[in-house]
Amino acid sequence: MPKKVVTEAERRRRRPTRQGTVLSERLIVQTALRMLREHGAAGLSARRLGTALGADPSTVYRYFAGLDGLTRAIGEELMGRALDSWTATGTWRTDLRSLGLAIHASYLAHPQAAVLTASRVTGRPREIEVDETILGILRDAGFTDTDAVGIYHAFIDLALAFAALDAGALAIKDEVREADEHMWTSTYAHLPPTTHPHIAATAHLLADRMNHSAYPVLLDTLLNGADARLTSTRGQDV
Amino acid sequence: MPKKVVTEAERRRRRPTRQGTVLSERLIVQTALRMLREHGAAGLSARRLGTALGADPSTVYRYFAGLDGLTRAIGEELMGRALDSWTATGTWRTDLRSLGLAIHASYLAHPQAAVLTASRVTGRPREIEVDETILGILRDAGFTDTDAVGIYHAFIDLALAFAALDAGALAIKDEVREADEHMWTSTYAHLPPTTHPHIAATAHLLADRMNHSAYPVLLDTLLNGADARLTSTRGQDV
DNA sequence: CTTTAAGGTCTACGGCGTTGGCATAAGGAT
DNA sequence: ATCCTTATGCCAACGCCGTAGACCTTAAAG
């Protein structure tokens, strides 16, 4: 890499762009998010981002090590927003549930961005903060360290996996506009009972279900399992 | 699209390529899978695929409507392989569990391909076959239609979401080769207890956990929930 | 054996990520 | 106030990419 990427904290000079805008990591990330929202996942490119910023495309490389670095920063931003929108109550189950939903919602608010970032572990500050928070909730609730780590793992991966999956579905809908939307009422509803009896019998229910996320149900299932584990452990070693 | 895409069944003439190979959807999909495995997700391009096939890149467009169409065919292939590798025993819980693991494993066998396809619903035959199978298992087991559809939804989305998430992690590992692999033993292990007490306290456990998939645990959690639901329903209306 | 059109090939377009070199002005030192 | 250094924005260019349209060749239908 010929260009040295300088971290935001060390950045000293703030030379305005030819068109007058003053760049920053924050501005670039937010512009990228806006472009993703407006023009879809394929609408984000270094060149277009440059134009949108009123700067040369290559300038972005002074702030991020390639578009991949920008992508990770976007993920970090979404994770941060989830955390900011969340408040603790002190009840572990309530807090975990709302935190999971907050993460899911934060990503789904920017489906095109989520598709790019949700399956990446970045190790950046806000992401670590989320991890610390989850582990704290669990350990404070009385889970053993082993249980806490196991549940934490399932919890965070479930949230991220469904953020990615549901965002993918949303992003496609946004782009193909209904071409895909009626899949469950078109393709699946017209399968003959002779070859596909079970789909045919439940087609009306499927159409309803499949256009919503399965995440809340699975989250509750996970929390139920954790709850059971907690009470059984309490019974054992207290 | 200037090139009319002909379905495999209607294809009549099989003109060999300049270099002698005879093309088919199947050959193209398998070549693409091999390229993905050997050169990573970025290693698949129409041009490289053409060279690998001994054909002009644009020939691919006679078989698939763009690389996106090829991608969907690859997903269909992976789903088909999962189904072929699976055998029913007649016990709903055993069968669902093994089917879920088969889907997950089939995708993870080709992480780079899975990343591209796992979050796409294609509506192609083998995918529909899987859906019909799952619904059949559940309805035959005695679940009400409503429950069956709910569990089916959670089940298939869980499998696909984790196929995508875990494949993403694997694909990155394959490419960045350990740069990312030791994240949990490097970044997270060195966080000071003062700022991140919970991560610090469980760092040794985290490193173990985070390099494995949370999918089996969540799958079992889901099946537990389903089982409970089944017995409670039986109690009610039998 | 002729005809016809399927299907492989050629060429070209516009866009992409990224880089190395260059110019200029911001900010510290005097 | 002036100079100096160097951070940071700009430019031009490289080698890729997906894919459209015209063309050509040859398998098969009659």
PDB file of C-alpha atoms (C1' of nucleotides) in Angstrom, chain A residues 44-48 57 61 66-68, chain C residues 15-19, chain D residues 12-16:
ATOM      1  CA  LEU A  44     -21.440   1.970  -3.733  1.00  0.00           C
ATOM      2  CA  SER A  45     -18.119   2.316  -5.521  1.00  0.00           C
ATOM      3  CA  ALA A  46     -14.987   4.261  -4.766  1.00  0.00           C
ATOM      4  CA  ARG A  47     -15.623   6.509  -7.739  1.00  0.00           C
ATOM      5  CA  ARG A  48     -19.234   7.255  -6.930  1.00  0.00           C
ATOM      6  CA  PRO A  57     -12.041   8.707  -5.420  1.00  0.00           C
ATOM      7  CA  TYR A  61      -7.758   5.481   0.548  1.00  0.00           C
ATOM      8  CA  GLY A  66      -9.449  -0.196   0.626  1.00  0.00           C
ATOM      9  CA  LEU A  67     -13.189  -0.487   0.368  1.00  0.00           C
ATOM     10  CA  ASP A  68     -12.959  -3.469   2.661  1.00  0.00           C
TER      11      ASP A  68
ATOM     12  C1'  DG C  15     -17.097   0.779 -15.131  1.00  0.00           C
ATOM     13  C1'  DC C  16     -14.422  -0.947 -11.355  1.00  0.00           C
ATOM     14  C1'  DG C  17     -10.490  -0.957  -7.323  1.00  0.00           C
ATOM     15  C1'  DT C  18      -6.238   0.563  -6.621  1.00  0.00           C
ATOM     16  C1'  DT C  19      -1.644   2.698  -7.115  1.00  0.00           C
TER      17       DT C  19
ATOM     18  C1'  DA D  12      -3.363   9.731 -14.702  1.00  0.00           C
ATOM     19  C1'  DA D  13      -2.940   5.133 -15.528  1.00  0.00           C
ATOM     20  C1'  DC D  14      -3.108  -0.051 -15.064  1.00  0.00           C
ATOM     21  C1'  DG D  15      -5.339  -4.223 -15.389  1.00  0.00           C
ATOM     22  C1'  DC D  16      -9.318  -6.147 -14.233  1.00  0.00           C
TER      23       DC D  16
END
